[in-house]
mmCIF file of C-alpha atoms in Angstrom:
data_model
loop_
_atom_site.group_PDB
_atom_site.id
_atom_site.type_symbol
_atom_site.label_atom_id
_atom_site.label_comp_id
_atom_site.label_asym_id
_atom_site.label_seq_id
_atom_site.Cartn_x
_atom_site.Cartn_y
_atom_site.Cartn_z
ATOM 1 C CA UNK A 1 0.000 0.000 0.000
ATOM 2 C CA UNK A 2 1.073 3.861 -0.375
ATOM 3 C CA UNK A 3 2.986 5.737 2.581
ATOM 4 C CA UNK A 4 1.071 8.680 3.533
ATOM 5 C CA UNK A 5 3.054 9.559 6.189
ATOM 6 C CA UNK A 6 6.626 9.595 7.239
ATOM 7 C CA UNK A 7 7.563 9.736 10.571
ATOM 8 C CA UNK A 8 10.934 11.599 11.216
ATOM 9 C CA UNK A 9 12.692 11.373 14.883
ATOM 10 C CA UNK A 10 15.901 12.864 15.633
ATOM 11 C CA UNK A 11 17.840 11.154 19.045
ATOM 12 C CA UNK A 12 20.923 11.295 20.673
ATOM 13 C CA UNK A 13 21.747 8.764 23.278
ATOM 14 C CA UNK A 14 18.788 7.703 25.138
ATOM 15 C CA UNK A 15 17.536 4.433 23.731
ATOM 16 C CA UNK A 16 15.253 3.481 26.310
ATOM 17 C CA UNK A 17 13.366 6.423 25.685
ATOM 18 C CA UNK A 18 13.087 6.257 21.916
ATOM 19 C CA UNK A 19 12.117 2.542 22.014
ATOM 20 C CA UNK A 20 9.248 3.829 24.328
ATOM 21 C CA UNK A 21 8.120 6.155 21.351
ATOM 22 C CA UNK A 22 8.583 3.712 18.969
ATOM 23 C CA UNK A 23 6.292 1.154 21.201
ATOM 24 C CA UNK A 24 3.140 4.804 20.484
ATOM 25 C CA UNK A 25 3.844 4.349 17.091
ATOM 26 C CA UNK A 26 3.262 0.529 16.890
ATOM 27 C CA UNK A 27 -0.030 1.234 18.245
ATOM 28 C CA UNK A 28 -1.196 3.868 15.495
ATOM 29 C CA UNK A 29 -4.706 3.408 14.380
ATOM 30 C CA UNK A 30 -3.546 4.342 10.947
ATOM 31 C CA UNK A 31 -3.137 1.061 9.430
ATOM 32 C CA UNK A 32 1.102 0.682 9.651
ATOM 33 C CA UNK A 33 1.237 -0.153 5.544
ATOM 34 C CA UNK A 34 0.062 3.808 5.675
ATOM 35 C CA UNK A 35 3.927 5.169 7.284
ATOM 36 C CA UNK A 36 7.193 4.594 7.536
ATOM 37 C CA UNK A 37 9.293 5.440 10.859
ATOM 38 C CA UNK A 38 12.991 7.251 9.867
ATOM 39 C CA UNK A 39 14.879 6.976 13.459
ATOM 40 C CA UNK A 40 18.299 9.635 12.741
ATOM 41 C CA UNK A 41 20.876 9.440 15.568
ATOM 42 C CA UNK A 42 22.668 13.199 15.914
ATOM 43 C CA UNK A 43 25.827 10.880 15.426
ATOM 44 C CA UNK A 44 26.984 7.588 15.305
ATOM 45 C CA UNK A 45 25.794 5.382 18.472
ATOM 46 C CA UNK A 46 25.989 1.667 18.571
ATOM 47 C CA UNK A 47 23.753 1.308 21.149
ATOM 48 C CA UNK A 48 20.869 3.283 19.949
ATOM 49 C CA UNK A 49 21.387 1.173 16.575
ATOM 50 C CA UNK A 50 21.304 -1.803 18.277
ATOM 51 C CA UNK A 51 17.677 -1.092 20.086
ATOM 52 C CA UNK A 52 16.330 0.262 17.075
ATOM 53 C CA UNK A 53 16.985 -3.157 15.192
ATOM 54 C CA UNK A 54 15.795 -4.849 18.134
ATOM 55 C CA UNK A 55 12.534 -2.988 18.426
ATOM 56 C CA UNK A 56 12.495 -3.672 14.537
ATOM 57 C CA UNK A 57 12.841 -7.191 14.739
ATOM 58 C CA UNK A 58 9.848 -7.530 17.248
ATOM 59 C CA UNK A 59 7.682 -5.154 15.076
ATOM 60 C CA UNK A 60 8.666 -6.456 11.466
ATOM 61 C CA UNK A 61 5.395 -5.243 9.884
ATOM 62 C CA UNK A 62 6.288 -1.638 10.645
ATOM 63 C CA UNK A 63 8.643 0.030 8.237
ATOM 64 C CA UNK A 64 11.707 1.428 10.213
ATOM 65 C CA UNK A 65 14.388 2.693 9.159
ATOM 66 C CA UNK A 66 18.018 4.076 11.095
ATOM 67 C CA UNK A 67 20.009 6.359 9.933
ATOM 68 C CA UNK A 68 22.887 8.290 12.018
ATOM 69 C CA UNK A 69 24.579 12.243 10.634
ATOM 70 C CA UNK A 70 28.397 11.702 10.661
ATOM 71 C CA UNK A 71 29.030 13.593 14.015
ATOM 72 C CA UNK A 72 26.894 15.336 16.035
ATOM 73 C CA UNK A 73 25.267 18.292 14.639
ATOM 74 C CA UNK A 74 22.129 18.919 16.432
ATOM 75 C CA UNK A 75 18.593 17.616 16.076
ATOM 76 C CA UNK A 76 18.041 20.480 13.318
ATOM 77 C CA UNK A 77 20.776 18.390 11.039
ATOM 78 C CA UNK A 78 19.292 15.009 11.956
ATOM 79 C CA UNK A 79 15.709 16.560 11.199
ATOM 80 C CA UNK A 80 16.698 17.384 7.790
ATOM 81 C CA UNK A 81 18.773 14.324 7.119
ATOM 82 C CA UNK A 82 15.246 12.131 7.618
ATOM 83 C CA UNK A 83 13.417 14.359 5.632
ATOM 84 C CA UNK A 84 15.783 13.371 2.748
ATOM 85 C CA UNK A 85 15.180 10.421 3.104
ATOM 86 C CA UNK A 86 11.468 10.213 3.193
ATOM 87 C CA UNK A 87 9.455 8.813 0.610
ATOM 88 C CA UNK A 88 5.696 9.877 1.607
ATOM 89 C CA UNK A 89 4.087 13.634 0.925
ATOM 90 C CA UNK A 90 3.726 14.177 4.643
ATOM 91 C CA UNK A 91 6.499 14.405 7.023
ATOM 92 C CA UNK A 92 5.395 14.092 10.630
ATOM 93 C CA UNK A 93 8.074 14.903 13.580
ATOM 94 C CA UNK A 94 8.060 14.426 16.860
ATOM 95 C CA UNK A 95 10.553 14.023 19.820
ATOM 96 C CA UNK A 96 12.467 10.851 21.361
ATOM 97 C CA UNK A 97 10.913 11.957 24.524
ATOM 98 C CA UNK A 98 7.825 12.055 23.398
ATOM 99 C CA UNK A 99 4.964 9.650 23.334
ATOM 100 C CA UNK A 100 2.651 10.277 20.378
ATOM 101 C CA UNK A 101 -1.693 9.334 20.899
ATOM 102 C CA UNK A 102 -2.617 6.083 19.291
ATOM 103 C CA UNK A 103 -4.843 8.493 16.509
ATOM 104 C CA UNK A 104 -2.100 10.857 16.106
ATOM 105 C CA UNK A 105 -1.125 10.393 12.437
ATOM 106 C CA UNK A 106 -4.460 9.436 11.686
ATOM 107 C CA UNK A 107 -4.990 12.581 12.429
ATOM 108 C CA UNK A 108 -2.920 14.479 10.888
ATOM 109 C CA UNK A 109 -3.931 12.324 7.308
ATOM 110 C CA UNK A 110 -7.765 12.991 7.827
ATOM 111 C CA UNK A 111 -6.629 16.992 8.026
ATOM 112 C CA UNK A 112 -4.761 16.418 4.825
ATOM 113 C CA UNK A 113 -6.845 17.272 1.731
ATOM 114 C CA UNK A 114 -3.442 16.756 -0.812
ATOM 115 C CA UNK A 115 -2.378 20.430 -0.804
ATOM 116 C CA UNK A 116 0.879 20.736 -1.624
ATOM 117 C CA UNK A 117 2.045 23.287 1.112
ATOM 118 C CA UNK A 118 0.997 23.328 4.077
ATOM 119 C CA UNK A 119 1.999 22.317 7.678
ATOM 120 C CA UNK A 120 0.159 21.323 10.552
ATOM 121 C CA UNK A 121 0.826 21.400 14.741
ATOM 122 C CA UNK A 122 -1.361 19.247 17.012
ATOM 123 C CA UNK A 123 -1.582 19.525 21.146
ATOM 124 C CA UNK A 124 1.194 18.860 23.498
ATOM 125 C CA UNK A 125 0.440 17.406 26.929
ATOM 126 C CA UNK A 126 3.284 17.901 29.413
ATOM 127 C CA UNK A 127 2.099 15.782 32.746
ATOM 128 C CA UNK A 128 3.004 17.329 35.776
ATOM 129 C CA UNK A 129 3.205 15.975 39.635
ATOM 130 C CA UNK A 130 1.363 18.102 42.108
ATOM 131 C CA UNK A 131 4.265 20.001 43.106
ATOM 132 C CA UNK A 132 6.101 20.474 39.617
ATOM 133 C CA UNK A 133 9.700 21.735 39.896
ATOM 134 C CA UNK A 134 11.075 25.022 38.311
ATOM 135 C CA UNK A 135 12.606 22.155 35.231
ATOM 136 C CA UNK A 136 8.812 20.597 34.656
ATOM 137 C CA UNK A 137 7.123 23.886 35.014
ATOM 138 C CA UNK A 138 9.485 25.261 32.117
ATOM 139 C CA UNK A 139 8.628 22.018 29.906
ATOM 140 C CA UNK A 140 4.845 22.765 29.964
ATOM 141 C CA UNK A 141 5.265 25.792 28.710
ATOM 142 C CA UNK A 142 5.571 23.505 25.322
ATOM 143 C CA UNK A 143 1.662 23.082 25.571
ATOM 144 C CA UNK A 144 1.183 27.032 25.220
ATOM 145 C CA UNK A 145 3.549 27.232 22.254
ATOM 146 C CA UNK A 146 2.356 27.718 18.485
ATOM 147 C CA UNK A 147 4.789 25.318 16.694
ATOM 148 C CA UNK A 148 6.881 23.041 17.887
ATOM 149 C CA UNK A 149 8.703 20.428 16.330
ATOM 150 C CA UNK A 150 7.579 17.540 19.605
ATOM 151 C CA UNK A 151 4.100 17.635 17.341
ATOM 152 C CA UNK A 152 3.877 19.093 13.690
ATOM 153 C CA UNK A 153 4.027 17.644 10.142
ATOM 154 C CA UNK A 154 4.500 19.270 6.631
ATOM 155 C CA UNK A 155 4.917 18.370 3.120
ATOM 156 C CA UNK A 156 8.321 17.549 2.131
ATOM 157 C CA UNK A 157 7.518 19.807 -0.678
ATOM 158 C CA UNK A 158 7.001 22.591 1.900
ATOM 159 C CA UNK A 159 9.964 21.688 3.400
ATOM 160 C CA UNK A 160 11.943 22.160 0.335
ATOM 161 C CA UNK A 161 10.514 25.472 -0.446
ATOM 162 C CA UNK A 162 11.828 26.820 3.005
ATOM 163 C CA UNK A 163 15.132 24.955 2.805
ATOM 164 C CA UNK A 164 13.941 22.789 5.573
ATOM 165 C CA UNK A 165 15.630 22.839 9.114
ATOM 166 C CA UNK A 166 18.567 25.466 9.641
ATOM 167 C CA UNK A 167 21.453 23.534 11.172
ATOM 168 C CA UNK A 168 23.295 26.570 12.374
ATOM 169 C CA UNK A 169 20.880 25.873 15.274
ATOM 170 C CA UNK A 170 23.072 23.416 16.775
ATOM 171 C CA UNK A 171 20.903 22.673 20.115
ATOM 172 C CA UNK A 172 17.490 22.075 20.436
ATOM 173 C CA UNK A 173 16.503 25.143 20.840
ATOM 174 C CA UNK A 174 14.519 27.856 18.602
ATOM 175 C CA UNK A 175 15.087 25.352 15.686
ATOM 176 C CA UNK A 176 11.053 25.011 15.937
ATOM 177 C CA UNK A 177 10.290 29.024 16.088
ATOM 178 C CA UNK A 178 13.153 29.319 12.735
ATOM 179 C CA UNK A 179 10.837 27.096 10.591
ATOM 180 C CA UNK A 180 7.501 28.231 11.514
ATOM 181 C CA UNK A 181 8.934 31.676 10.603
ATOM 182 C CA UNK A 182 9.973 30.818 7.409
ATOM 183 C CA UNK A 183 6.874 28.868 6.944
ATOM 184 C CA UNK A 184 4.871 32.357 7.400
ATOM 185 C CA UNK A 185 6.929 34.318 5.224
ATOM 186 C CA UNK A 186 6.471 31.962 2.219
ATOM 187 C CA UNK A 187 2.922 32.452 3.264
ATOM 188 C CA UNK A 188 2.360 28.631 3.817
ATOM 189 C CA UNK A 189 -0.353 27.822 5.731
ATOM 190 C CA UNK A 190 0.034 26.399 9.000
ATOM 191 C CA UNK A 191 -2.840 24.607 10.678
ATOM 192 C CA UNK A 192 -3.420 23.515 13.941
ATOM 193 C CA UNK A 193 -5.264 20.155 14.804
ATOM 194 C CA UNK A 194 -6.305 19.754 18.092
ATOM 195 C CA UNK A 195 -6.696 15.861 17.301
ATOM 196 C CA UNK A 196 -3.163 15.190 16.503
ATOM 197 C CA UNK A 197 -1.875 15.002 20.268
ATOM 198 C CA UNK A 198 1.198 13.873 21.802
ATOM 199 C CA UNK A 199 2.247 13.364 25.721
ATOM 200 C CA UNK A 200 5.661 14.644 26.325
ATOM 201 C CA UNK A 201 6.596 13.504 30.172
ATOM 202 C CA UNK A 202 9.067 15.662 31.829
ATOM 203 C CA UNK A 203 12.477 13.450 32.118
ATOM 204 C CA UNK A 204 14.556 13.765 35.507
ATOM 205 C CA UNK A 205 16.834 16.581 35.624
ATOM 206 C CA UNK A 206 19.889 16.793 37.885
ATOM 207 C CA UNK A 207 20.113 19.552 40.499
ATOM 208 C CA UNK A 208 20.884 23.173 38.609
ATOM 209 C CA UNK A 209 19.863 21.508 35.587
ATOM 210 C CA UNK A 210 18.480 25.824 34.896
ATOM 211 C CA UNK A 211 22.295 26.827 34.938
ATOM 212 C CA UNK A 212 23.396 24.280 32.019
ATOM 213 C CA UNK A 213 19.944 25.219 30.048
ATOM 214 C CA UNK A 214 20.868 28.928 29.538
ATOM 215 C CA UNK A 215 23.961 27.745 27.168
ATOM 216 C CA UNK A 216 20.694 27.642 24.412
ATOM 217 C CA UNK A 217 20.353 31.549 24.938
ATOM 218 C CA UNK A 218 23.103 32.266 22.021
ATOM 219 C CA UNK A 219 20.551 30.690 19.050
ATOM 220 C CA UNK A 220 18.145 33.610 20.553
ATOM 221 C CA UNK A 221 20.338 36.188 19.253
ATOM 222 C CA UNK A 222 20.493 34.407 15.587
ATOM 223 C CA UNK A 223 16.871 34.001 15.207
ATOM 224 C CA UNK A 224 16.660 37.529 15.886
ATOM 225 C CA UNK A 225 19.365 38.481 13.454
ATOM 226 C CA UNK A 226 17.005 36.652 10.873
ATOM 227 C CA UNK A 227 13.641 37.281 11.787
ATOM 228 C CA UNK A 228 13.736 40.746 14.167
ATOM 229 C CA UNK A 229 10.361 41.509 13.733
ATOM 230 C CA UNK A 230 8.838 38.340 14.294
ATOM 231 C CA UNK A 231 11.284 37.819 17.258
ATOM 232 C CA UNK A 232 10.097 40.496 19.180
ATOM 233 C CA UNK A 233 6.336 39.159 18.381
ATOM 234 C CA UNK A 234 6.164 35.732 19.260
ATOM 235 C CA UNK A 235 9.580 34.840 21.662
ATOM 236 C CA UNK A 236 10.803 38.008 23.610
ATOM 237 C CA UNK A 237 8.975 41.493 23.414
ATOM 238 C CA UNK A 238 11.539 42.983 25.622
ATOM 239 C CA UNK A 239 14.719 42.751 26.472
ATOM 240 C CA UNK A 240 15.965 40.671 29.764
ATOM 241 C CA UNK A 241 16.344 43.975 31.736
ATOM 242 C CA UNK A 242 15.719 42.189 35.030
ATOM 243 C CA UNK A 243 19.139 40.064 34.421
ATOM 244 C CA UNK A 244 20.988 43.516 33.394
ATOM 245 C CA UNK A 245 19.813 44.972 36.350
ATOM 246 C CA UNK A 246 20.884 42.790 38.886
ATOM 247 C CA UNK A 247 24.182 42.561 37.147
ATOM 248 C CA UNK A 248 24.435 46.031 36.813
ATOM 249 C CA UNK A 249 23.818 46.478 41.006
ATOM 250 C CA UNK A 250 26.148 43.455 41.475
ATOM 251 C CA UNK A 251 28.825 45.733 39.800
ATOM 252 C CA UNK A 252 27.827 48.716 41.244
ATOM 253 C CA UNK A 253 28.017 46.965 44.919
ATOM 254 C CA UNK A 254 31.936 45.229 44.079
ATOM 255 C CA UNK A 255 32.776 48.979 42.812
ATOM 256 C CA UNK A 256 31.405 50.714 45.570
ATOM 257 C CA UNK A 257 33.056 48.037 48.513
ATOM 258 C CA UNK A 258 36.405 48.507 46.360
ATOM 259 C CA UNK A 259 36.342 52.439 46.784
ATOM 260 C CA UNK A 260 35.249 52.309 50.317
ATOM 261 C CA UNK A 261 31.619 54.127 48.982
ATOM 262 C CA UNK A 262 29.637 52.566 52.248
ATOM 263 C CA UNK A 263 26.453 54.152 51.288
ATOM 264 C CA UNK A 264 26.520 53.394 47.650
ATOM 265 C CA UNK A 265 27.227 50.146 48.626
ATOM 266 C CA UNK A 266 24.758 49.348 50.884
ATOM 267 C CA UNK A 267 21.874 50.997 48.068
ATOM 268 C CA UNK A 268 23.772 48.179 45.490
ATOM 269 C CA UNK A 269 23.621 45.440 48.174
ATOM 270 C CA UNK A 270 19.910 46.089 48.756
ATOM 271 C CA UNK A 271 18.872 46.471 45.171
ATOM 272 C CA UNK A 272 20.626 43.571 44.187
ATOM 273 C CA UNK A 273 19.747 41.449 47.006
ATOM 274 C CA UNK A 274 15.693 42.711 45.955
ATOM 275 C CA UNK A 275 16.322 41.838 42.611
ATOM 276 C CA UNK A 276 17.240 38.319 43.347
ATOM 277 C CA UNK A 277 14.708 37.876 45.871
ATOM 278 C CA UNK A 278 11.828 38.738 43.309
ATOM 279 C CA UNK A 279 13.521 36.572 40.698
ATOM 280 C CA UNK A 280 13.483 33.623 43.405
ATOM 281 C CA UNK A 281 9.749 34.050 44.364
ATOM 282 C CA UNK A 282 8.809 34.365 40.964
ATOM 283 C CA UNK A 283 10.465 31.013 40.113
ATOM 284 C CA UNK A 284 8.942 29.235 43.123
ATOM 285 C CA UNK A 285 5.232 31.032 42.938
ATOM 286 C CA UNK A 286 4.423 27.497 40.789
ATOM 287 C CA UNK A 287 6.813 25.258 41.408
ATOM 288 C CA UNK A 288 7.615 22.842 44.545
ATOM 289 C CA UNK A 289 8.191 24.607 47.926
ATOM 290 C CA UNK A 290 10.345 21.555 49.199
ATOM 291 C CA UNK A 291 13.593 22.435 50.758
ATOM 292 C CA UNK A 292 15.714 21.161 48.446
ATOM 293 C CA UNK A 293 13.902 22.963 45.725
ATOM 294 C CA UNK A 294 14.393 26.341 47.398
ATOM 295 C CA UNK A 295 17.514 25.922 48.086
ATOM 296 C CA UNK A 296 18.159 25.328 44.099
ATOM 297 C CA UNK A 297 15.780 27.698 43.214
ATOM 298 C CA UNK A 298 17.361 30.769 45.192
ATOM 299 C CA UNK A 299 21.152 29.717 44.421
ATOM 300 C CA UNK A 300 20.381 29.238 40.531
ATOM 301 C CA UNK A 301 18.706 32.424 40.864
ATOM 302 C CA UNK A 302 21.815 34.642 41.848
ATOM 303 C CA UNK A 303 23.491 32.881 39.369
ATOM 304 C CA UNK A 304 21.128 32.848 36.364
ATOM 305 C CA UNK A 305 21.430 36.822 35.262
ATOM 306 C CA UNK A 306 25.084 36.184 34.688
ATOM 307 C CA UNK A 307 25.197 33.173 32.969
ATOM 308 C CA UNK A 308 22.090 34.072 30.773
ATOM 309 C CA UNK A 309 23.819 37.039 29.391
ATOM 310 C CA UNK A 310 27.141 35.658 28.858
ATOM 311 C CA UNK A 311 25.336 33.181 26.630
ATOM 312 C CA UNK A 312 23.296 35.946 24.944
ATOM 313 C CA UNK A 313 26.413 38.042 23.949
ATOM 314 C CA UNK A 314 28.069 35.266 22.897
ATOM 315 C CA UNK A 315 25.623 34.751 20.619
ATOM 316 C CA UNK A 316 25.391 38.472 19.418
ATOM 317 C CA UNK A 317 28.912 38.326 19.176
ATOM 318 C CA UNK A 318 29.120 35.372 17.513
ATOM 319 C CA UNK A 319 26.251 36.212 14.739
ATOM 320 C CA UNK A 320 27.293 39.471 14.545
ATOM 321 C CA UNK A 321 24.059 41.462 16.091
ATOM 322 C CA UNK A 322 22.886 43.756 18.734
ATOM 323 C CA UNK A 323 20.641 41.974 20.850
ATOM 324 C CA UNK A 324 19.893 43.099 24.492
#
């Protein structure tokens, strides 16, 4: 029978969790002579080639297929290696993380009346325990967002017109936003349908895990050099001036103690202090109120400003734009 659908999923070392997403798609109600799975590893990895084969021995029926990018170049790169290699007009993606609903390409194929542009985004659900953490309040954020790649599908021919994924986006991070940009300004039309859902549980997260996550703040400052306008729309209407200030009073307080300006310094220490304290509360307002979770929340929080806008100038630096 035709493919209708081709499923793309970029990984990257975590097998167990792909062969769960693999065991959603053996359960599609769309009848499996109807798609074809393309598994891309961001770089070679014998063990995620391994459990691939193995999960493809046990579910022969299903077309699967594993390829791996030379070296790691980010899920962007892996995305648009799979899309390559697809052979049906729609290209569905989702996430190794993720765990797509039984009718989710069935879905997306009912929505599909042939056009030959067009993309479509269906409904993430991000589960959350009673008392989320600052980490699994941040990931449910994905259920408010307008495109991302967890849940969407084009045509490869839409794809092609765009230039597909940019793979200067080397993390996974704003890869999503760059597309459905592009996708806009070639005025392709980009539907959303509710019925196409998929569950994206929140994996475990060491302590700090905020401090490593801010690293992704440099791709920021290249989706604004391309898209200004559009940045300043959907992603960030204003600048991060709550970071600036509290490194600004930081400074202010180490150049005041350094001159022996008591009074200036104890103004800085205040205002900085403040400016932490806010950022804290705001943080926890959702989250867990454990002990151990203030305690992370309050000493990523005085670091946070700094590390956030190192990352961001590196970016501007590195892409060669203002971006405050």
């Amino acid at each position: 029978m035709e493919t209708r659908i081709s499923v793309v999923i970029p990984t990257y070392r975590r097998p167990q969790l792909l062969v769960n997403c693999l065991e959603a798609l053996a359960s599609q109600t769309l009848d499996n002579t109807n798609f074809e799975i393309i598994v891309v590893s961001d770089g070679p990895d014998t063990a995620t080639g391994e459990a691939v084969a193995q999960w493809h021995a046990a579910n022969s029926g299903i077309n699967c297929r594993y390829l791996s990018t030379p070296g790691k170049q980010g899920p962007a790169a892996a995305r648009n290696a799979g899309s390559i290699a697809a052979s049906a007009p729609l290209i569905a993606f989702t996430d190794d993380d993720c765990l797509p609903a039984s009718d989710w390409l069935e879905a997306f194929c009912r929505h599909y009346r042939g056009e030959p542009h067009i993309a479509m985004t269906g409904g993430v659900q991000v589960p959350l325990s009673p008392r989320p953490t600052d980490f699994e309040w941040n990931t449910a954020q994905l259920q408010e967002a307008e495109f991302v790649t967890a849940n969407c599908c084009c045509t490869k021919d839409a794809l092609l017109i765009v230039g597909g994924f940019d793979e200067a986006f080397g993390m996974a991070w704003r890869e999503d936003s760059e597309l459905q940009f592009k996708l806009m300004i070639q005025g392709i039309p980009i539907v959303h349908v509710e019925a196409a859902r998929v569950r994206h549980p929140v994996r475990a997260a060491p302590w700090g895990v905020s401090l490593r996550e801010q690293k992704k703040g440099q791709y920021n400052a290249l989706l604004y050099k391309k898209y200004p306008r559009l940045f300043r729309q959907k992603i960030q209407r204003h600048p991060v001036w709550h970071y600036y200030a509290t490194v600004l009073l930081f400074a202010a307080m180490c150049t005041a103690l350094v001159l022996d300006w008591t009074p200036w310094f104890q103004l800085a220490l205040i205002g900085w202090l403040l400016c932490v304290a806010v950022f804290t509360c705001k943080r926890l307002r959702m989250t867990s109120k454990s002990a151990s979770h203030i305690a992370e929340m309050t000493v990523t929080s005085l670091l946070i400003p700094f590390i956030a806008i190192y990352w961001q100038w590196y970016g501007a630096i590195k892409y060669r734009v203002l971006l405050f």
